[in-house]
Amino acid sequence: MLKAVFFDFVGTLITKRGENITHQNIMREVLRKAGRSELDYLMVWGEYEEETGRRFRELAGRPYVRIRDVDTEALRKIAERHGFTVPEDFWEINISMHERHGELFPDALETLRSLKALGLHLGIITDSDNDYIKAHLKALGIYDIFDSITTCEDTGFYKPHPAPFRLALERAGVKPEEAIYVGDNPAKDCVGAKNVGMLSVLLDPNATKRELWGNCDFIVSKLGEVVELVKGLMER
């Protein structure tokens, strides 16, 4: 019987649009503090996204390195290219902008409340630093709805390594077959969950990841569909 539902965070509970706006505002504030407001912050943001994306793809499944360090080093590389200095409080800027501009999917809160009403354990499994995820969830007003939060900082590995999934299951006190994991990345979320015996659910609103659907047990186009899926699984 299903007892727990776990979620990824970025791209699953919060929108990529909101994340882009957040990062754009981070770059704007970084350039302002560096005295280089004349630089195009959108250009700097684009280079930052490319650099951090590359680095995190390389880290998939590997031992944990602090995300704040990865992000800071990526920005330093770009800063050297354009001749400015990364502010010492870059990470504080990063967190404050996420608190200010983070955006839940429209049906996220209702989905979480509906699942909670079913008596399920609600958890997060995310490639995040602990200070980031805690601050962001509190700013969104959903921190207290979760029974457990498991990060790569807690386990020492990035998804799809089994460690984050296994620790989350242990914290919830459930077996793999009693849990599902909802994420937006077929390679990291679906593969990671299935490798430890959990059912995997892919959130793919625009069906842009169709070629990788085979990695996942279920596909949904919006979070609200997870509630009906869960109800069906609970009846088995």
Backbone as a ProteinNet text record, in pm:
[ID]
protein_1_A
[PRIMARY]
MLKAVFFDFVGTLITKRGENITHQNIMREVLRKAGRSELDYLMVWGEYEEETGRRFRELAGRPYVRIRDVDTEALRKIAERHGFTVPEDFWEINISMHERHGELFPDALETLRSLKALGLHLGIITDSDNDYIKAHLKALGIYDIFDSITTCEDTGFYKPHPAPFRLALERAGVKPEEAIYVGDNPAKDCVGAKNVGMLSVLLDPNATKRELWGNCDFIVSKLGEVVELVKGLMER
[TERTIARY]
84.6	0	87.1	46.9	123.4	115.7	231.6	236.8	307.5	383.3	462.2	473	473.1	496.2	610.8	713.6	829.1	833.1	884.2	891.8	1033.5	1069.7	1181.1	1135.2	1225	1187	1183.3	1300.4	1305.8	1251.8	1155.4	1096	982.5	961.4	855.1	752.3	799.8	711.2	719.1	838.8	852.5	883.9	837.9	848.4	987.6	1023.2	1149.7	1144.6	1025.9	1011.4	1050.8	1000	1034.3	1181.8	1240.2	1383.5	1465.9	1423.4	1494.1	1487.9	1370	1354.1	1441.2	1443.5	1527.9	1674.1	1724.7	1865.8	1899.3	1805.5	1827.6	1843	1760.9	1770.5	1896.2	1942.7	2070.2	2182.2	2185.3	2290.6	2282.3	2162.1	2146.8	2203.5	2174.2	2222.6	2374.2	2426.7	2571.1	2643.5	2593.4	2656.5	2643.7	2530.6	2514.5	2616.9	2632.7	2727.5	2871.4	2896.5	3031.3	3061.9	2964.4	2983.8	2989.9	2922.1	2924.9	2783.4	2697.3	2557.5	2541.4	2647.8	2637.3	2642.8	2691.6	2693.1	2550.4	2525.3	2393.4	2373.7	2285.7	2266	2206.9	2130.6	2074.9	2183.8	2284	2397	2474	2498.8	2571.7	2491.2	2360.7	2274	2282	2279.5	2287.4	2416.9	2527.2	2656.7	2661.6	2600.8	2595.8	2515.1	2400.1	2317	2392.1	2462.3	2537.4	2648	2718.6	2830.3	2783.2	2681.9	2632.4	2564.8	2492.9	2429.2	2531.3	2641.1	2747.5	2806	2832.2	2894.4	2804.1	2673.8	2583.5	2555.8	2561.5	2550.6	2667.2	2784.6	2903.2	2894.2	2819.9	2809.7	2700.7	2616.7	2505.5	2555.4	2498.9	2533.3	2665	2734.8	2868.8	2864.9	2977.9	2981.5	2947.2	2886.7	2837	2949.7	2931.2	3011.4	2911.4	2941.4	2844.8	2799	2668.8	2614.2	2656.7	2666	2710.7	2851.9	2936.2	3071.8	3070.3	2986	2975.3	2926.2	2820.9	2764.9	2864.6	2935.3	3031	3146.5	3199	3309.3	3265.8	3143.4	3091.8	3083.3	3034.6	3022.7	3159.7	3255.5	3391.2	3453.2	3426.1	3478	3421.7	3293.6	3229.2	3276.6	3295	3341.6	3480.9	3567	3701.5	3693.7	3600.2	3582.6	3542	3460.3	3404.8	3464.9	3560.3	3631.6	3556.2	3487.9	3426.6	3452.5	3427.3	3453.3	3322.2	3319.4	3200.4	3186.6	3072.5	3053.9	3072.1	3126.7	3150.2	3020.5	2912	2783.7	2699.2	2765.4	2692.9	2589.6	2624.7	2530.5	2410.1	2433.2	2322.4	2229.4	2289.3	2208.7	2127.7	2192.6	2128.9	2004.6	2021.4	1909.9	1798.5	1833.5	1730.4	1648.4	1713	1639.2	1548.8	1593.2	1506.3	1386	1407.5	1295.9	1196	1245.4	1161.8	1088.4	1153.4	1099	1056.8	1076	1036.2	887.4	851.6	712.5	667.3	567.9	510.2	428.5	420.4	323.2	183.4	92.8	-39.2	-113.6	-96.5	-169.8	-86.3	31.5	121.3	64.1	18.9	-29.4	-152.3	-245.2	-365.1	-329.7	-234.4	-190.1	-131.5	-44.6	19.2	-83.7	-177	-279.8	-369.2	-401.8	-486.5	-416	-286.2	-209	-194.3	-174.8	-162.3	-290.9	-404.4	-534.7	-558	-482.9	-494	-413	-343.8	-266.1	-129.7	-80.8	48.1	164.3	279.3	403.2	442.1	465.7	510.7	656.3	737.9	880	935.9	1052	1128	1261.9	1303.3	1438.1	1496.1	1599.1	1645.4	1795.9	1850.6	1992.2	2004.5	2008.7	2013.4	2103.7	2155.2	2216.7	2103.7	2126.8	2021	1971.7	2062.7	2018.3	1929.6	1961.9	1881.8	1740.7	1728.4	1596.1	1508.3	1564.7	1485.8	1432.7	1520.5	1478.9	1374.5	1393.8	1302.7	1165.6	1160.5	1032.8	956.7	1027.6	961.2	904.8	980.7	933.4	809.3	801.7	686.4	567.2	590.1	483.2	448.1	540.3	509.1	606.9	693.5	793.9	728.8	625.6	565.9	478.3	446.8	360.3	437.8	570.6	651.7	693.7	687.6	728.2	878.5	940.7	1085.4	1140.9	1264.5	1336.6	1475	1509.3	1637.6	1713.6	1835.6	1916.3	2043.2	2109	2238.4	2341.6	2321.2	2411.5	2397.3	2275.4	2251.6	2318.8	2317.5	2359.3	2498.4	2551.4	2686	2692	2575.1	2572.1	2458.7	2481.5	2377	2293.5	2166.1	2083.8	2147.9	2135.3	2049.2	2114.3	2221.1	2280.6	2171.7	2173.8	2067.2	2064.4	2174.9	2182.3	2071.3	2041.5	1934.1	1798	1769.7	1641.5	1632.3	1739.2	1738.6	1725.5	1795.6	1785	1643.6	1583.8	1447.2	1349.4	1364.7	1278.9	1298.5	1423.8	1454.1	1390.6	1401	1343.2	1191.6	1130.9	985.6	938	1029.4	993.4	908.4	936.4	858.4	951.1	894.5	967.8	961.8	1057.5	1056.4	924.9	867.6	743	622	641	533.5	542.6	630	653.4	662.1	627.3	648.9	729.4	797.1	877.7	835.5	807.6	763.1	874.5	917.7	1023.6	1007.2	1095.3	1084.8	1203	1294.3	1413.5	1414.6	1388.4	1381.4	1509.1	1624.6	1752.3	1790	1760.9	1799.9	1688.5	1566.8	1456	1395.5	1356.3	1293.8	1392.9	1509.9	1610	1652.5	1677.3	1719.3	1616.4	1488.9	1382.3	1364.6	1361.2	1338.6	1453	1573.7	1689	1684	1606.8	1592.9	1459.1	1377.7	1252.2	1128.8	1143.1	1027.5	960.6	831.6	764.7	801.5	814.6	856.2	747.4	731.1	632	704.3	690.5	752.8	651	683.4	603.9	660.7	582.8	627.5	513.1	493.2	375.1	357.9	466.1	457.5	505.7	520	563.3	693.4	786.3	913.4	1017.1	985.9	1082.6	1033.2	949.1	883.8	983.8	1100.6	1196.8	1254.1	1234.3	1285.8	1174.8	1052.8	941.3	960.9	1034.8	1057.2	1130.2	1196.8	1266	1169.3	1044	950.7	830	770.3	652.9	524.8	515.3	395.8	437.3	352.1	375.7	253.5	275	164.9	199.8	96.2	117.8	100.3	41.2	31	27.5	65.2	78.3	-53.5	-163.1	-292.3	-323.9	-268.5	-293.4	-231.4	-133.8	-68.6	-168.2	-263.4	-359.3	-443.3	-498	-579	-494.9	-372.4	-281.8	-257.3	-230.5	-203.9	-325.8	-443.1	-565	-581.6	-551.5	-559.5	-459.5	-340	-236.9	-270.8	-336.5	-372.8	-481.7	-557.3	-665.6	-618.5	-493.9	-442.6	-425.5
-120.6	0	124.2	223.5	347.8	425.8	468.5	540.9	675.9	698.4	821.5	871.2	1004.4	1069.1	1168.5	1153	1242.5	1326.7	1447.4	1539.6	1591.9	1612	1698.2	1841.5	1939.6	2078	2165.2	2203	2294.1	2224.3	2285.7	2228.6	2132.6	2101.2	2009.1	2079.9	2143.8	2224.4	2372.3	2418.7	2557.2	2560.2	2666.2	2674.4	2714.6	2670.5	2712.6	2861.1	2910.6	3053.7	3137.8	3099.1	3170.6	3161.3	3044.8	3025.5	3114.8	3127.7	3215.9	3361.4	3405.3	3542.3	3564.8	3465.3	3473.7	3492.8	3409.2	3415.6	3544.1	3594.3	3722.3	3834.8	3831.7	3934.1	3918.7	3795.8	3773.9	3839.9	3817.8	3877.2	4029.5	4082.8	4229.1	4287	4220.9	4269.6	4251.6	4140.5	4116.4	4227.4	4261.9	4366.4	4503	4527	4654.7	4666.6	4560	4563	4568.8	4513.8	4515.2	4646.1	4735.6	4863.2	4849.5	4745.5	4721.9	4710	4799.3	4795.1	4818.3	4870	4892.5	4762.1	4654.7	4525.3	4471.4	4403.5	4345.4	4226.1	4241.8	4133.8	4008.3	4025.7	3908.8	3828.3	3898.4	3830.3	3751.6	3816.8	3751.9	3633.1	3650.9	3542.1	3422.7	3446.9	3339.3	3260.9	3331.9	3265.2	3187	3244.2	3178.5	3048.6	3053.2	2933.2	2824.3	2863.9	2766.7	2702.6	2783.7	2733.5	2645.2	2689.5	2607.7	2481	2490.8	2371.9	2266	2308.6	2214.6	2148.2	2229.1	2175.1	2076.7	2106.4	2015.7	1889.1	1897.3	1773.4	1681.6	1739.5	1660.2	1598.4	1663.3	1616.5	1511.9	1487.1	1393.3	1257.7	1213	1083.1	1079	1191.5	1193.7	1248.6	1240.3	1292.3	1440.3	1477	1612.8	1714.7	1822.9	1944.2	2054.7	2142.7	2245.9	2324.1	2336.1	2408	2554.4	2610.4	2749.5	2764.9	2662.6	2668.1	2651.5	2559.9	2539.9	2668.7	2728.1	2850.5	2965.9	2977	3086.4	3073.3	2952.5	2931.7	2956.9	2918	2943.5	3093.4	3167.5	3312.6	3379.1	3327.7	3384.3	3371.1	3259.4	3239.4	3344.5	3372.1	3471.5	3611.2	3634.9	3765.8	3796.5	3696.8	3716.8	3751.2	3690.3	3714	3858.6	3915	4048.2	4156.4	4118.7	4217.9	4277.5	4191.6	4241.5	4140.7	4181.5	4098.3	4046.3	3917.8	3859.3	3912.6	3969.2	4021	3912.1	3948.8	3851.4	3789.9	3863.2	3812.6	3753	3697.4	3641.2	3538.9	3447.4	3342.9	3400.7	3503.2	3568.6	3636.2	3697.1	3755.3	3645.4	3533.6	3419.7	3374.5	3351.4	3303	3406	3532.4	3635.8	3652.8	3640	3651.6	3530.5	3414.4	3296.7	3313.2	3368.1	3392.2	3490.3	3585.8	3693.8	3654.5	3576.4	3554.7	3410.6	3318.3	3180.1	3169.9	3079.7	3069.1	2923.5	2891.9	2757.8	2736.5	2611.4	2580.2	2612.3	2656.4	2701.1	2599.1	2470.3	2366.9	2296.7	2351.7	2283.5	2278.1	2389.8	2393.1	2305.6	2312.8	2229.9	2081.6	2048.2	1909.4	1858.9	1937.8	1898.4	1882.3	1974.7	1966.2	1843.9	1813.2	1696.5	1567	1558.5	1439	1427.2	1539.6	1539.8	1490.1	1529.5	1489	1339	1274.5	1129.4	1053.5	1127.6	1064.8	1015	1065.2	1021.3	1101	1038	1108.8	1190.1	1319.6	1404.5	1442	1418.5	1448.6	1513.9	1572.2	1629.4	1558	1525	1474.1	1564.4	1640.4	1744	1762.3	1798.3	1835.6	1981.2	2002.2	2138.4	2143	2263.7	2289.6	2310.5	2274.8	2282.4	2424	2521.3	2657.7	2712	2677	2721.5	2665.1	2533.8	2471.5	2513.3	2525.3	2565.8	2707.6	2800.1	2939	2951.2	2876.6	2886.7	2830.7	2716.1	2656.7	2745	2806	2894.6	3017.8	3072.9	3190.5	3157.3	3035.5	2992.3	2953.6	2941.1	2906.8	2760.1	2673.2	2529.6	2445.1	2508.7	2434.3	2333.7	2377.9	2294.8	2182.9	2183.9	2079.1	1948.4	1958.8	1839.5	1771.2	1639	1559.5	1534.3	1539.9	1519.6	1593.6	1637.6	1703.7	1640.5	1582.4	1514.1	1578.1	1621.1	1690.4	1612.6	1654.8	1594.1	1628.5	1740.8	1774.9	1673.9	1626.4	1526.5	1393.4	1356.5	1220.4	1211.4	1324.4	1322.8	1285.1	1274.5	1238.9	1312.2	1336.8	1393.5	1281.2	1311.9	1220	1200.5	1082.2	969.3	866.3	900.3	808	760.6	635.3	583.6	642.9	701.9	747.9	845.6	949.5	1041.3	972.7	880.9	811.8	717.1	646.8	552	623.5	736	810.3	866	913.8	966.4	856.7	738.8	626.5	589.2	589.6	558	658.9	787.2	891.4	880	837.2	823.2	693.4	599.6	470.3	386.3	396.4	320.5	239.3	135.5	54.1	119.1	88.8	148.3	127.8	9.4	-20.3	52.4	119.9	195.9	345.3	380.7	522.7	551.3	675.4	722.7	852.6	879.2	1001	1077.7	1206.4	1292.4	1390.5	1391.4	1482.4	1521.3	1608.6	1656.3	1613.3	1535.4	1493.6	1340.8	1290.2	1143.6	1071.5	1131.9	1064.8	1064.5	1173	1182.4	1138.2	1183	1157	1018.4	988.7	858.5	744.2	757.2	650.1	630.2	740	729.2	660.8	698.6	638.3	489.9	457.8	318.7	227.8	282.5	200.9	153	221.9	176.7	108	93.8	21.8	106.4	239.9	328.7	342.6	373.9	411.1	554.7	582.8	715.7	782.4	912.8	992	1110.2	1126.5	1238.3	1348.5	1470.3	1588.4	1647.3	1639.8	1685.8	1764.3	1890.4	1967.5	1980.9	1993.7	2015.7	1897.6	1783.2	1659.9	1679.3	1752.9	1780.6	1671.2	1577.3	1473.1	1334.9	1332.4	1209.8	1097.3	1133.2	1029.4	958.1	1015.6	954.2	904	901.6	854.3	710	633.2	493.5	476.2	583.8	577.9	582.6	621	653.9	559.7	540.2	453.7	525.3	653.6	730.7	868.7	926	1059.7	1144.6	1265.5	1359	1492.4	1566.1	1696.4	1810.6	1781.4	1881.7	1810.9	1884	1822.4	1767.9	1834.7	1789.9	1646.6	1598.2	1461.2	1359.1	1402.9	1312.2	1264.2	1349.3	1312.8	1192.9	1197.6	1085.3	959.7	977.9	865	798.7	879.9	829	756.7	813	748.7	609.4	598.9	470	369.8	417.1	328.1	284.6	371.2	338	232.1	219.2	122.1	-17.3	-27.3	-158.1	-251.4
0	0	0	-74.3	-82.6	48	96.9	223.9	214.4	106.8	99.3	-43.8	-57	-185.8	-167.8	-249.2	-244.9	-372.5	-358.5	-471.1	-490.2	-614.9	-650.6	-623.8	-637.5	-607.4	-732.5	-784.9	-899.7	-1024.7	-1089.7	-1209.7	-1180.8	-1052.5	-1012.8	-925	-818.2	-734.5	-771.5	-807.9	-852.2	-1001.7	-1066.8	-1212.3	-1257.3	-1375.3	-1435.8	-1471.3	-1505.5	-1534.5	-1413.4	-1296.7	-1175.1	-1143.2	-1170.6	-1146.4	-1238.6	-1363.6	-1456.9	-1410.1	-1369.2	-1320	-1196.3	-1108.7	-988.5	-1025.6	-1115.4	-1153.3	-1228.4	-1305.6	-1372.9	-1270.9	-1167.9	-1064	-980	-962.9	-894.3	-973.1	-1104.6	-1187.5	-1187.8	-1189.7	-1187.9	-1057.6	-944.9	-816.3	-804.8	-855.4	-854.6	-930.7	-1047.4	-1129.3	-1063.8	-997.8	-927	-815.2	-736.7	-624.7	-673.3	-790	-846.5	-918.6	-925.2	-993.6	-1144.6	-1198	-1342.4	-1400.1	-1356.9	-1400.9	-1550.4	-1615.1	-1759.6	-1838.6	-1775.5	-1843.1	-1857	-1964.3	-1989.5	-1896.3	-1797.4	-1699.7	-1764.1	-1871	-1939.4	-2009.8	-2062.7	-2123.5	-2016.8	-1903.3	-1794.7	-1741.6	-1730.1	-1685.3	-1780.2	-1909.6	-2007	-1993.8	-1973.8	-1957.7	-1826.4	-1722.5	-1591.4	-1599.3	-1667.8	-1682.3	-1758.6	-1862	-1941	-1857.9	-1781.3	-1702.1	-1586.9	-1512.3	-1401.3	-1452.8	-1564.3	-1622.2	-1657.2	-1718	-1754.5	-1630.2	-1528.2	-1407.5	-1335.9	-1329.4	-1259.1	-1337.8	-1469.4	-1548.3	-1517.9	-1498.6	-1466.5	-1326.7	-1236.5	-1098.4	-1077.2	-1176.2	-1160.5	-1110.5	-998.9	-942.2	-867.8	-861.9	-802.2	-659.3	-587.1	-449.9	-443.2	-331.7	-309.3	-301.3	-372.8	-359.7	-329.2	-234	-198.3	-321	-336.3	-450.3	-446.3	-329.3	-319.2	-377.3	-360.5	-415.5	-567.6	-615.9	-760.2	-827.4	-771.7	-827.8	-822.2	-709.3	-693.2	-791	-807.5	-900.9	-1044.7	-1077.7	-1212.3	-1237.9	-1139.6	-1155.9	-1161.1	-1085.2	-1088.8	-1227.6	-1292.3	-1427.6	-1522.8	-1509.3	-1594.1	-1556.8	-1426.4	-1380.7	-1435.4	-1437.6	-1494.2	-1641.6	-1710.3	-1853.8	-1881.8	-1791.1	-1815.2	-1725.3	-1641.3	-1563.6	-1446.5	-1369.6	-1245.6	-1134.2	-1010.8	-893.5	-836.6	-802	-740.8	-598.2	-562.5	-426.2	-321.4	-207.3	-101	-49.1	-60.3	-11.4	-124.5	-225.2	-340	-297.5	-206.1	-168.5	-94	-13.7	55.7	-45.3	-148.5	-256.9	-323.9	-349.4	-414.9	-337.4	-208.4	-127.1	-117.9	-96.8	-81.3	-209.1	-325.1	-451.5	-473.6	-429.9	-438.9	-346.3	-228.9	-137.3	-198.2	-273.1	-326.1	-454.2	-539.5	-673.8	-704.6	-610.9	-636.5	-667	-756.4	-802.8	-805.3	-724.4	-725.7	-852.5	-898.2	-1002.1	-947.2	-1033.4	-986.2	-901.3	-931.2	-858.2	-751.8	-722.4	-627.8	-487.2	-435.3	-297.4	-279.8	-372.3	-364.3	-371.2	-456.7	-468.6	-337.7	-278.6	-152.7	-41.6	-33.4	70.3	51.2	-74.7	-102.6	-65.1	-94.4	-59.1	91.9	157.2	302.9	367.2	308.2	361.9	350.4	262.5	246.5	350.9	436.8	544.2	501.6	390.1	337.5	396	401	432.1	308.5	326	216.6	237.6	136.2	148.5	24.6	40.6	-70	-77.5	-198.9	-224.8	-331.8	-297	-388.5	-385.2	-501.1	-508.8	-466.1	-334.7	-280.4	-158.5	-130.9	-0.9	99.7	224.1	324.4	350.4	354.6	383.7	272.8	147.8	34.1	39.6	54.3	45.8	162.9	280.3	396.7	379.7	339	320.3	210.7	102.6	-11.1	23.6	87.6	125	223.3	316	412.7	342.7	248.7	175.3	92.5	42.7	-36.2	50.2	180.1	272.9	276.3	233.5	229.4	311.3	387.1	463.8	559.6	630.8	735.4	681.6	554.1	499.6	477.1	473.4	447.4	577.2	573.7	689.4	690.5	572.4	564.5	443.9	457.4	348.3	343.1	230.4	214.5	99.6	126.6	26.5	-5.3	-112.2	-144.1	-37.6	32.1	142.4	255.9	279.6	384.8	353.6	225.2	188.7	128.8	82.4	25.6	-120.5	-186.4	-328.2	-398.9	-528.1	-613.2	-674.9	-700.7	-779.8	-917	-979.1	-940.6	-848.9	-779.3	-682.9	-586	-545.9	-458.5	-318.4	-272.1	-133.1	-93.9	-173.6	-132.6	-121.8	-212.4	-211	-91.5	-64	48.4	182.2	198.7	324.3	342.1	233.3	241.6	284.7	228.4	266.2	413.1	456.4	596.3	690.1	656	739.7	747.4	636	632.2	695.8	713.7	770.7	677.9	547.5	448.5	359.3	299.4	203.9	65.8	-21.7	-156.1	-230.5	-217.9	-290	-230.6	-118.1	-54.9	-86.1	-180.3	-207.1	-356.2	-392.7	-529.2	-522.9	-633.4	-643.9	-768	-751	-860.1	-893.5	-1019.2	-1061.3	-1206.6	-1253.1	-1392.1	-1478.6	-1419.9	-1492.8	-1506.8	-1628.2	-1645.3	-1605.3	-1635.3	-1610.2	-1462.7	-1392.3	-1251.2	-1157.9	-1184.5	-1093	-1113.5	-1235.9	-1262.4	-1243.1	-1301.9	-1291.7	-1146.5	-1075.5	-936.2	-849	-866.9	-787	-820.1	-948.4	-988.8	-947.3	-942.8	-905.1	-760.9	-676.1	-537.4	-513.7	-618.9	-606.4	-586.1	-597.4	-587.8	-724.4	-725.2	-848.7	-883.8	-1012.5	-1055.7	-1138.6	-1115.2	-1187.9	-1250.1	-1380.2	-1450.3	-1474.8	-1430.3	-1464.1	-1592.6	-1698.6	-1830.2	-1896.3	-1854.3	-1896.9	-2047.4	-2119.8	-2264.1	-2346.6	-2281.4	-2348.6	-2426.5	-2367.5	-2434.3	-2409.9	-2318.8	-2283.2	-2323.3	-2427.5	-2469	-2498.7	-2553.7	-2590	-2468.4	-2348	-2225.4	-2133.8	-2183.8	-2101.7	-2056.7	-2132.9	-2097.2	-1964.9	-1917.6	-1788.5	-1670.5	-1696.7	-1589.1	-1588.9	-1470.1	-1458.3	-1499.6	-1465.8	-1497.7	-1549.6	-1635.6	-1688.9	-1657.3	-1604.4	-1581.1	-1645.7	-1685	-1747.6	-1649.2	-1532.7	-1427.1	-1292.1	-1188	-1055.7	-1004.2	-1036.5	-987	-1024.5	-1135.4	-1178.3	-1083.5	-1005.5	-911	-805.5	-767.9	-663	-706.1	-826.3	-874.1	-893.3	-940.1	-954.8	-820	-720.1	-585.4	-529.3	-548.3	-499.1	-561.1	-689.8	-755.6	-700.3	-673.2	-617.6	-475.7	-400.7	-262.8	-256.2	-365.5	-368.8	-407.1	-452.1	-494.5	-375.5
[MASK]
++++++++++++++++++++++++++++++++++++++++++++++++++++++++++++++++++++++++++++++++++++++++++++++++++++++++++++++++++++++++++++++++++++++++++++++++++++++++++++++++++++++++++++++++++++++++++++++++++++++++++++++++++++++++++++++++++++++++++++

